[in-house]
CSV table of C-alpha atoms and ligand atoms in Angstrom, one decimal:
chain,number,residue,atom,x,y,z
A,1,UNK,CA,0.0,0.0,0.0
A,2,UNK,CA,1.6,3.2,-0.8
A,3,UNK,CA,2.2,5.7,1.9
A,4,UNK,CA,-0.3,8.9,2.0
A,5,UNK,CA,0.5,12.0,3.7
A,6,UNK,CA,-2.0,11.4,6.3
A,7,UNK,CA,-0.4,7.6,6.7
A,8,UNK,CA,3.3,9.5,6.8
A,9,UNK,CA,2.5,12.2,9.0
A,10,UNK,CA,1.0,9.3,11.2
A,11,UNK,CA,3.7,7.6,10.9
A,12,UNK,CA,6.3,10.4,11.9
A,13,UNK,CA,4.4,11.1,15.1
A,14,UNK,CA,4.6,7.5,16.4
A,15,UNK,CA,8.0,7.6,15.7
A,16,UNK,CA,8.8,11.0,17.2
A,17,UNK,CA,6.4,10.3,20.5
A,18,UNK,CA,8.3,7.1,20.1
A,19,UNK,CA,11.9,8.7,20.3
A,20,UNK,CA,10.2,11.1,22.8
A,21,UNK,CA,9.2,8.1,25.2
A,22,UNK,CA,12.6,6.1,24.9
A,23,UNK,CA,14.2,9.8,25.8
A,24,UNK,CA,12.0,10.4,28.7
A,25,UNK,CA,12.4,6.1,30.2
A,26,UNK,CA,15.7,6.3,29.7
A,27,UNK,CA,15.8,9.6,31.8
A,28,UNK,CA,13.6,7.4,34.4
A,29,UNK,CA,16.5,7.1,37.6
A,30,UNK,CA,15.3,3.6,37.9
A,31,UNK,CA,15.9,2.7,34.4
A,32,UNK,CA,19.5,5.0,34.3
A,33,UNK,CA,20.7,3.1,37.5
A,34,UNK,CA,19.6,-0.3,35.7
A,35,UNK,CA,21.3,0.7,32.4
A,36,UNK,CA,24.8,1.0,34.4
A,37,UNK,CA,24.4,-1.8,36.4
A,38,UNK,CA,23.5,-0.1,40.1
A,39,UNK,CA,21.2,-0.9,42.3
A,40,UNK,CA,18.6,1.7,42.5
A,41,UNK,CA,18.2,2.3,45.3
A,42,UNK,CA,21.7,1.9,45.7
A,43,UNK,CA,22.6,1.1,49.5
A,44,UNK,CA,26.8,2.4,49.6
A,45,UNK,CA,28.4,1.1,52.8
A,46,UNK,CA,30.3,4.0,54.3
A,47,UNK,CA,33.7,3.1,54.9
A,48,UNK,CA,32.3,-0.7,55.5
A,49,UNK,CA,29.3,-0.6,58.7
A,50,UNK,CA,31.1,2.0,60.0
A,51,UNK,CA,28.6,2.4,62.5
A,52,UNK,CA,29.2,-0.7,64.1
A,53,UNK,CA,32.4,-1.7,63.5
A,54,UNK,CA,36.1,0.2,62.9
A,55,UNK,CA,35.5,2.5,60.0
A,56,UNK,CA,37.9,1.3,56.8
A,57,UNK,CA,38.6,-2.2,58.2
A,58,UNK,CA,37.9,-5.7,58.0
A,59,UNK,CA,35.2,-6.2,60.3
A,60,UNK,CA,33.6,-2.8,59.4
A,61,UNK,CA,33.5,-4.3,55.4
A,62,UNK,CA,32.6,-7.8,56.3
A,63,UNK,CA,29.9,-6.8,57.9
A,64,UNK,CA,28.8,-4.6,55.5
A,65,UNK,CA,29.5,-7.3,52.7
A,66,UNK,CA,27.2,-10.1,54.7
A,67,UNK,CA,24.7,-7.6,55.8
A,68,UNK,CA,24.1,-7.2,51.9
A,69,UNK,CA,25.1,-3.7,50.9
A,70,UNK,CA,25.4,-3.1,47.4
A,71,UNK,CA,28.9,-0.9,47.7
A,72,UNK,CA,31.9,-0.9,49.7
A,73,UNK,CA,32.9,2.3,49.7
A,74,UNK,CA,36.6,3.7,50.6
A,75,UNK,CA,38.5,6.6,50.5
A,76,UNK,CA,42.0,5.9,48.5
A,77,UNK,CA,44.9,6.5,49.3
A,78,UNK,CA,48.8,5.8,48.3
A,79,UNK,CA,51.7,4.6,51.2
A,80,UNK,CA,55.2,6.0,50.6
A,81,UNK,CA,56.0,2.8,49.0
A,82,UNK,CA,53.5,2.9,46.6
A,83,UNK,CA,50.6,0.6,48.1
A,84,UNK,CA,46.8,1.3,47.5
A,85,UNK,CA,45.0,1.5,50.9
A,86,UNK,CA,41.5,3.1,52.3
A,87,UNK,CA,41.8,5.9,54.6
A,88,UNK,CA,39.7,8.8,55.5
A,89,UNK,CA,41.5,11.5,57.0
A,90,UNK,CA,44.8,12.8,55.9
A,91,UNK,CA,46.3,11.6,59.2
A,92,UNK,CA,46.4,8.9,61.3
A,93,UNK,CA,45.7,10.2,64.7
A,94,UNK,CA,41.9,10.0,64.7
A,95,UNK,CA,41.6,6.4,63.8
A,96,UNK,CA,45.1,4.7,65.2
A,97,UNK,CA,48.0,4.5,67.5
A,98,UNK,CA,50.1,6.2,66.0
A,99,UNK,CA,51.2,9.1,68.9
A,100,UNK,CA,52.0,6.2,71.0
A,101,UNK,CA,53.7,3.9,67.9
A,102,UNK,CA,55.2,6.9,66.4
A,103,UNK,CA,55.2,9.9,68.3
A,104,UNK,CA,57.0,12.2,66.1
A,105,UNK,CA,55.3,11.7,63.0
A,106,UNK,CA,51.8,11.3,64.4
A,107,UNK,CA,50.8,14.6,62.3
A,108,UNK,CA,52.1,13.7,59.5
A,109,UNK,CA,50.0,12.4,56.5
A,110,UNK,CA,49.7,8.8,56.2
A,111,UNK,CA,51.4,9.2,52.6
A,112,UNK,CA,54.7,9.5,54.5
A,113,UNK,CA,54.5,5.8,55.8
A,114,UNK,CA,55.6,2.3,54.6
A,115,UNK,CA,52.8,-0.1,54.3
A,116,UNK,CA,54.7,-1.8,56.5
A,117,UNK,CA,54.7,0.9,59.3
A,118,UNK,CA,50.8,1.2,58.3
A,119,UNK,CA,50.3,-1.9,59.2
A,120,UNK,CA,51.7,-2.0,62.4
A,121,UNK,CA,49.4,0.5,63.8
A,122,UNK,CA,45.9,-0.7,66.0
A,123,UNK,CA,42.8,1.0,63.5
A,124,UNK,CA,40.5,-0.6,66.1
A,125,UNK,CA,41.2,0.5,69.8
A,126,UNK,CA,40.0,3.8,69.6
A,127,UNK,CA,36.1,2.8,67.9
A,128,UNK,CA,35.9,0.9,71.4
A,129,UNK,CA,36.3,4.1,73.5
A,130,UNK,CA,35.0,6.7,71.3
A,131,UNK,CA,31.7,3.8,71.6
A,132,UNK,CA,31.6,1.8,74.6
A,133,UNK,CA,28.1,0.7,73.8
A,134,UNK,CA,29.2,-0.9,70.1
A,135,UNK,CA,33.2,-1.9,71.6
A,136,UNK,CA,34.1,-5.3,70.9
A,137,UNK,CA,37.5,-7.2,72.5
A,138,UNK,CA,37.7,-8.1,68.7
A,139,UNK,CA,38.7,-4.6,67.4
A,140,UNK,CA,41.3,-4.3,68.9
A,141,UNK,CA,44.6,-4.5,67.4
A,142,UNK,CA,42.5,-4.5,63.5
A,143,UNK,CA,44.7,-3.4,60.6
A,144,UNK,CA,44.6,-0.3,57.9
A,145,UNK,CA,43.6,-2.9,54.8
A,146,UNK,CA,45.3,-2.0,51.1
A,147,UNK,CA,42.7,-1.9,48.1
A,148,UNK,CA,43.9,-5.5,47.5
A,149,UNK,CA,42.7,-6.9,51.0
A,150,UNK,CA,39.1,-4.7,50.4
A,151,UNK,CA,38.6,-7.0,47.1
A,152,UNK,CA,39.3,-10.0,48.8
A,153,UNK,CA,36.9,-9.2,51.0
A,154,UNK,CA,34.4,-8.2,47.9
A,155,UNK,CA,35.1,-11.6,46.6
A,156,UNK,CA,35.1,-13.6,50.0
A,157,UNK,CA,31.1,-14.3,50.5
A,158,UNK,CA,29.8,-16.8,47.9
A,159,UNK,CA,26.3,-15.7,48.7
A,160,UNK,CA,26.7,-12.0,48.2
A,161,UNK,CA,29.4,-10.3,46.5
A,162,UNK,CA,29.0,-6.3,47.2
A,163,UNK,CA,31.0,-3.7,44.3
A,164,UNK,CA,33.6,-1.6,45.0
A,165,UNK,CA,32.3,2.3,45.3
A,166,UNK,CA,36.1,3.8,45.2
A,167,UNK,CA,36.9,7.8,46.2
A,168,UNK,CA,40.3,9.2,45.1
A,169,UNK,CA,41.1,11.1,48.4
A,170,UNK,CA,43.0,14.4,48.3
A,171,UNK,CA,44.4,13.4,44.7
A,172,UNK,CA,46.5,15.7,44.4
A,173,UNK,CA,48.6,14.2,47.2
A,174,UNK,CA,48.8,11.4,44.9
A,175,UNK,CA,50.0,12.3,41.6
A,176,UNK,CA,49.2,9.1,39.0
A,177,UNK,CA,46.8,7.1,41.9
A,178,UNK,CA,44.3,7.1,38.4
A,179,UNK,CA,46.5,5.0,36.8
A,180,UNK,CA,47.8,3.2,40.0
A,181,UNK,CA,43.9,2.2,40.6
A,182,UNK,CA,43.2,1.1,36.8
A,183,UNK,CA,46.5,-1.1,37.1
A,184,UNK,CA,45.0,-2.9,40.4
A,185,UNK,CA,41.6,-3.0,38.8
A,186,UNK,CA,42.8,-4.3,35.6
A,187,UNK,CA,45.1,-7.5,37.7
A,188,UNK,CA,42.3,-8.3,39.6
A,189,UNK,CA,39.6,-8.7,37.3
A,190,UNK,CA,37.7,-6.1,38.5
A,191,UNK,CA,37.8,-4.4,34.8
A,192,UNK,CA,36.8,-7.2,32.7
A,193,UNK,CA,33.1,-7.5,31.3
A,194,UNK,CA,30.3,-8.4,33.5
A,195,UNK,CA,29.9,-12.2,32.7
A,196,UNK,CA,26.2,-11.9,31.5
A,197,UNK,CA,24.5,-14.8,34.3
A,198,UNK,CA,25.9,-13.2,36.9
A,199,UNK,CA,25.1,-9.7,35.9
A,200,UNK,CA,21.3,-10.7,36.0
A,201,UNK,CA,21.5,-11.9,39.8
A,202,UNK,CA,20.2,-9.5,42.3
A,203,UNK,CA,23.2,-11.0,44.4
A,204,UNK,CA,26.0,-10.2,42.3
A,205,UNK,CA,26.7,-6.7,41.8
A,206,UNK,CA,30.4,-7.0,42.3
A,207,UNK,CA,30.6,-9.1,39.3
A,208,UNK,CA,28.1,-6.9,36.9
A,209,UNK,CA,28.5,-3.8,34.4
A,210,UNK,CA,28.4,-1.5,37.8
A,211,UNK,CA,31.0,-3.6,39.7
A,212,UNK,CA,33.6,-0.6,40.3
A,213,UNK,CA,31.7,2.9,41.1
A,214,UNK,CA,34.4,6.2,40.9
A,215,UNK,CA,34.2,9.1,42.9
A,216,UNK,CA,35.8,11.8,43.6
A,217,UNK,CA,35.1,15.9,45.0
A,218,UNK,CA,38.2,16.6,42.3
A,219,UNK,CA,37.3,18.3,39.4
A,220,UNK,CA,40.9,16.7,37.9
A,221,UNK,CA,40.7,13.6,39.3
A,222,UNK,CA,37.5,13.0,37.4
A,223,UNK,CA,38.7,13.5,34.2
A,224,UNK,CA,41.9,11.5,35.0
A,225,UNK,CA,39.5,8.5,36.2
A,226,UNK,CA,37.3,9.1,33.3
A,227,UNK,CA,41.0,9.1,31.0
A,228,UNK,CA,42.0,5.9,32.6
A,229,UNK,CA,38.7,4.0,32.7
A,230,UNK,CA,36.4,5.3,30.2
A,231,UNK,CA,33.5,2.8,31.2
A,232,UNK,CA,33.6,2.6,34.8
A,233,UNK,CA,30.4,4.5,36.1
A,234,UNK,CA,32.1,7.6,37.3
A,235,UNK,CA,29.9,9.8,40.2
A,236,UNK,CA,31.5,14.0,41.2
A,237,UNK,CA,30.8,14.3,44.7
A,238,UNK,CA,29.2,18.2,45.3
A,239,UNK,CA,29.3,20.6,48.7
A,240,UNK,CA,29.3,23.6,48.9
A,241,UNK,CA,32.6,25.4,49.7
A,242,UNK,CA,35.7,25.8,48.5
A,243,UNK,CA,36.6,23.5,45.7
A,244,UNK,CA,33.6,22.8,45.2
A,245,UNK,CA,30.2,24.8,44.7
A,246,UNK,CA,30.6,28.6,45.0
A,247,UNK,CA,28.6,29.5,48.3
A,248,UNK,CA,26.2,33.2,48.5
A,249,UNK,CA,27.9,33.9,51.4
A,250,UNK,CA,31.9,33.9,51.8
A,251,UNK,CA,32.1,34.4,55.6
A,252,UNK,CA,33.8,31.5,57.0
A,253,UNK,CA,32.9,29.4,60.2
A,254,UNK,CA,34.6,31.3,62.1
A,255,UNK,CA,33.3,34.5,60.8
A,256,UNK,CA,29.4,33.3,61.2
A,257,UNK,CA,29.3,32.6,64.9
A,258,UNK,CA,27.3,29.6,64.7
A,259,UNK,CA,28.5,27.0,67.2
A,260,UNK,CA,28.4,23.9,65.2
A,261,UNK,CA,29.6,23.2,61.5
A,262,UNK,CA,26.4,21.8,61.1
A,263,UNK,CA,24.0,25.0,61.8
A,264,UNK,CA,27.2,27.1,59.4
A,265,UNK,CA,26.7,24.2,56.9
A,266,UNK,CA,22.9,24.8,57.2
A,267,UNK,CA,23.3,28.0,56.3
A,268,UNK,CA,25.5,27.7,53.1
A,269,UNK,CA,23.9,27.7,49.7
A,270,UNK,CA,24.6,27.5,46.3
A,271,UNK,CA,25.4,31.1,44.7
A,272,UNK,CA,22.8,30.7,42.5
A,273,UNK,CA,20.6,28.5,40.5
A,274,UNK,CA,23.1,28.0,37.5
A,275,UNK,CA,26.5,27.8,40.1
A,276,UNK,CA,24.8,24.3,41.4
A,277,UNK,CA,23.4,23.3,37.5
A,278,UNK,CA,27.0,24.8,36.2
A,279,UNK,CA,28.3,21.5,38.2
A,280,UNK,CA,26.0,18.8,37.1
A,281,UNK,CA,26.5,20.0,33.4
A,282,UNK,CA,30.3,20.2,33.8
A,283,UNK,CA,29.7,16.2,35.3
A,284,UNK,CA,28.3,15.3,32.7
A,285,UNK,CA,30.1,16.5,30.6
A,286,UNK,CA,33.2,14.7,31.6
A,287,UNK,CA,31.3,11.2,31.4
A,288,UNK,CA,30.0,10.8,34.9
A,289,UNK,CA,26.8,9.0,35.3
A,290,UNK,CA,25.8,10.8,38.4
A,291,UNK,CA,26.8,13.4,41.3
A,292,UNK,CA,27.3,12.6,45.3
A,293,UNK,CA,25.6,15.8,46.9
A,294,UNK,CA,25.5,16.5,50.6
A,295,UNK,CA,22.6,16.3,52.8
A,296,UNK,CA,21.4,18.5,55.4
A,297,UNK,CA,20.4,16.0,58.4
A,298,UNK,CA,18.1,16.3,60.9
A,299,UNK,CA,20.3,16.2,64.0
A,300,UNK,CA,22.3,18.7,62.6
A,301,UNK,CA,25.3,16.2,63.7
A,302,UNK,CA,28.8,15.6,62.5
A,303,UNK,CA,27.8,14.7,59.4
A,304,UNK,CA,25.3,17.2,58.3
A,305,UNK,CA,26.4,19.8,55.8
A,306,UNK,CA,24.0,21.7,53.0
A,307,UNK,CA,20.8,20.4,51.4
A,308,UNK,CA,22.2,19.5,48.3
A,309,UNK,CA,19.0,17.5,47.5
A,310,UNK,CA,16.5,19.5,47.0
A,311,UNK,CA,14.0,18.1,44.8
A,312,UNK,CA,15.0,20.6,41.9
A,313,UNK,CA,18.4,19.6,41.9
A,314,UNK,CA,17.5,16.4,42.1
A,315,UNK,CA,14.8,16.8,39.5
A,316,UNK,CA,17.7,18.9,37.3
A,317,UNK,CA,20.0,16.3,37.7
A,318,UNK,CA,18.0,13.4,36.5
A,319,UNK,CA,16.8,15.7,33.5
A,320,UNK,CA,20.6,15.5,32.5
A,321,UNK,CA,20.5,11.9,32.8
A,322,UNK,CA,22.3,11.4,35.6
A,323,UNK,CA,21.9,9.5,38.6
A,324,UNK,CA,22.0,10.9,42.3
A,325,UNK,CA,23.4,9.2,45.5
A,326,UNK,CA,23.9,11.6,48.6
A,327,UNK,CA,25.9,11.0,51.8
A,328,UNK,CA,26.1,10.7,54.3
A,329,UNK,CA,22.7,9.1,56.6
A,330,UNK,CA,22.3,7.0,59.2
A,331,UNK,CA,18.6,7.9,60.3
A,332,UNK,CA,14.9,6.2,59.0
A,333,UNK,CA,13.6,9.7,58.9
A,334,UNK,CA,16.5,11.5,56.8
A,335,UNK,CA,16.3,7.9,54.5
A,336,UNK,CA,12.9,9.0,54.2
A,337,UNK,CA,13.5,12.8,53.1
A,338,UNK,CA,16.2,12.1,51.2
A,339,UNK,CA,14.4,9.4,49.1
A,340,UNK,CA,10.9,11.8,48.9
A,341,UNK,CA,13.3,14.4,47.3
A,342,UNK,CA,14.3,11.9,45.1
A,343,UNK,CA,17.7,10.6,45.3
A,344,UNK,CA,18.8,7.1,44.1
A,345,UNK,CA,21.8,6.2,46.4
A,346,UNK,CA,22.8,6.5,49.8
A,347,UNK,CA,25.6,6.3,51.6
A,348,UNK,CA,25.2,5.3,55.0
A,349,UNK,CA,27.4,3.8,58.0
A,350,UNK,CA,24.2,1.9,59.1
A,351,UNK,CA,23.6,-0.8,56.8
A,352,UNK,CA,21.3,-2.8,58.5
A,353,UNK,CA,18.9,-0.2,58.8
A,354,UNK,CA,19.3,1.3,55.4
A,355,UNK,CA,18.7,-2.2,54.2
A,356,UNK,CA,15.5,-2.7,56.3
A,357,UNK,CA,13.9,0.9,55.1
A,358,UNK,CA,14.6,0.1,51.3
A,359,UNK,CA,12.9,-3.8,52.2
A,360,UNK,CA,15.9,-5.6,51.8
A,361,UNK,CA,16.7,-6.1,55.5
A,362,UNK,CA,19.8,-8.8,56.2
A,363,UNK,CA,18.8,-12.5,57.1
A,364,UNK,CA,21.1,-11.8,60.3
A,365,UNK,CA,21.4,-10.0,62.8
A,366,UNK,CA,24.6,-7.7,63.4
A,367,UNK,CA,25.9,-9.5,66.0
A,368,UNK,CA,25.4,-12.7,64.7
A,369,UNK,CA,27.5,-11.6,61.5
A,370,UNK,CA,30.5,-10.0,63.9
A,371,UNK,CA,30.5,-13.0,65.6
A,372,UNK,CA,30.4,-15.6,62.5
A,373,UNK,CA,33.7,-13.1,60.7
A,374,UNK,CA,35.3,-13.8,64.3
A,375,UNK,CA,34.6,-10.4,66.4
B,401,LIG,O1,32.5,9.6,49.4
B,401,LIG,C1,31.2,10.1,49.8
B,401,LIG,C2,31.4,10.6,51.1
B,401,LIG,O2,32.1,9.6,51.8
B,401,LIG,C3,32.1,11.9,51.1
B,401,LIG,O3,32.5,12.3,52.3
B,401,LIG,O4,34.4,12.9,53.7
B,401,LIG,O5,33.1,10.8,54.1
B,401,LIG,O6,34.6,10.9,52.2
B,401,LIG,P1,33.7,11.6,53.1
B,402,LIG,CA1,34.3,8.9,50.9
């Protein structure tokens, strides 16, 4: 039958309100987080359980592995000798020994030891006395664990096997670490194709297309990462603050007279409208598939900092085509707000109870799982 105008023009609006409906699912978080192999929601292990067990260590990511989290995330760094490892801060005196092991270098930054002199330091002592409620006899005397001991862990519970959700920390402190972590990747597998059964399980997202996540605050890290590993899903962490997102107000913490961070951070916007879209378009453009924003938490605790979830950034973020996981919660009620705005990630030091309010609570109990891993 030849093709009339009316049949053509029919023809060309099914396939334009076609195009217009695969542009609008694919902009759909659930189907974005699907199409790079993330959970959605995505439940990201902060530093392992960190809320009940030493942030960064063994029994902090074993835990978190056999609770089921989907991510165990880290904060990278590089030891003198050229060893991948996950630490938070730039030192080592808030998590180990080292004033008493090594007195006259406990300021310095970690990147000035051996692995070797990492490893002789206690990471678990000072969880039990900063918590006397969650101690354990078990912590004490746990090591700093190298990227290498992390994956082994990854890849050491047949029945759930978490991906790695991978921060280059202060990267400028650590001039090549891109390469350094695409190198370790690469040897352990963690780089190769999803092998397509395993990709389909719900129980395997360590060995799918979304195995490895990348993040970083660092506008030149990212591209590096993105350089190095052009197909790893790559996420820009946002704040506001310097670095970062350009804030309307420039009077510091010290300036503002609030008494907490929190109630400063509360107060700290986005310049403008197009200062916080300037950094999801400058994302994407370098081939992330989503941003880490900060949230604004109830308690106005330790780890409360601006509302960068709002649900028009949220909203503006996803019409990019880009995914959204914020840290850093621990509570039902900012789960709850924090979801409603509508991000698809979290990154939590509670697990368990992330895992319970997304309806995917563990078969075990915390205890139960510390005590089966030995602690
Ligand atoms: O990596 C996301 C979140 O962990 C960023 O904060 O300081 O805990 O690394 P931080
Ligand atoms: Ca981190």
């Amino acid at each position: 039958m030849p093709v009339t105008f009316t049949h053509s023009a029919l023809l060309l609006s099914l396939l334009l309100g076609f195009g217009q409906t695969q542009a609008a699912s694919e902009r759909e978080p659930a189907a974005l987080a699907a199409s790079n192999g993330i959970p959605y929601p995505a439940v990201i292990a902060h530093r392992g359980a960190s809320f009940d067990a030493p942030e960064s260590t063994a029994a902090s990511y074993r835990l978190a592995r056999d609770l089921g989290a989907d991510y165990l995330e880290m904060d990278l760094q590089r030891s003198q000798d050229g060893v991948l490892f996950a630490l938070h801060d730039n030192n080592l005196q808030r998590t180990t020994d080292v004033a008493s092991k090594f007195p006259e270098r406990k300021d310095s930054p970690a990147n000035q030891f051996t692995m070797a002199e990492l490893k002789t330091l206690d990471a678990g002592s000072w969880f039990n006395q900063a918590y006397p409620d969650r101690a354990r006899p078990a912590y004490v005397g746990l090591k700093i664990l190298t990227l290498d001991e992390i994956i082994d862990i990854a890849q050491g519970n047949p029945q759930h096997k978490p991906g790695l959700y991978i921060e280059t920390k202060e990267p400028r402190q650590f001039p090549g670490i891109e390469r350094d972590l695409r190198e370790k990747l690469q040897d352990r597998g963690w780089l190769s194709p999803a092998g397509s059964k395993l990709a389909k399980s719900e129980l395997a997202v360590g060995q799918g297309k979304g195995k490895v996540v990348l993040q970083t605050f660092d506008k030149h890290s990212l591209e590096l990462l993105q350089k190095e590993m052009p197909r790893v899903p790559k996420i820009l962490l946002l704040w506001v603050g310097a670095g970062s997102i350009e804030a309307q107000s420039r009077q510091t913490f010290a300036e503002s007279g609030e008494k907490t961070k929190a109630a400063f951070y509360a107060k700290q916007h986005p310049k403008d409208e197009a200062e916080f879209k300037r950094w999801v378009d400058y994302a994407k453009a370098q081939g992330a598939i989503g941003t880490g924003p900060s949230t604004q938490l109830s308690d106005l605790g330790d780890q409360s900092y601006s509302d960068l979830v709002q649900p028009w950034m949220n909203q503006y973020t996803h019409d990019q085509g880009l995914l959204v996981h914020a840290y850093t919660v621990d509570e039902p009620v900012d789960f709850k707000q924090v979801l409603d705005a509508g991000v698809d990630g979290i990154f939590t030091n509670r697990t368990s109870e992330l895992l319970k309010y997304v309806k995917r609570p563990a078969g075990a109990s915390i205890a139960q799982l510390l005590e089966a891993n030995g602690y």
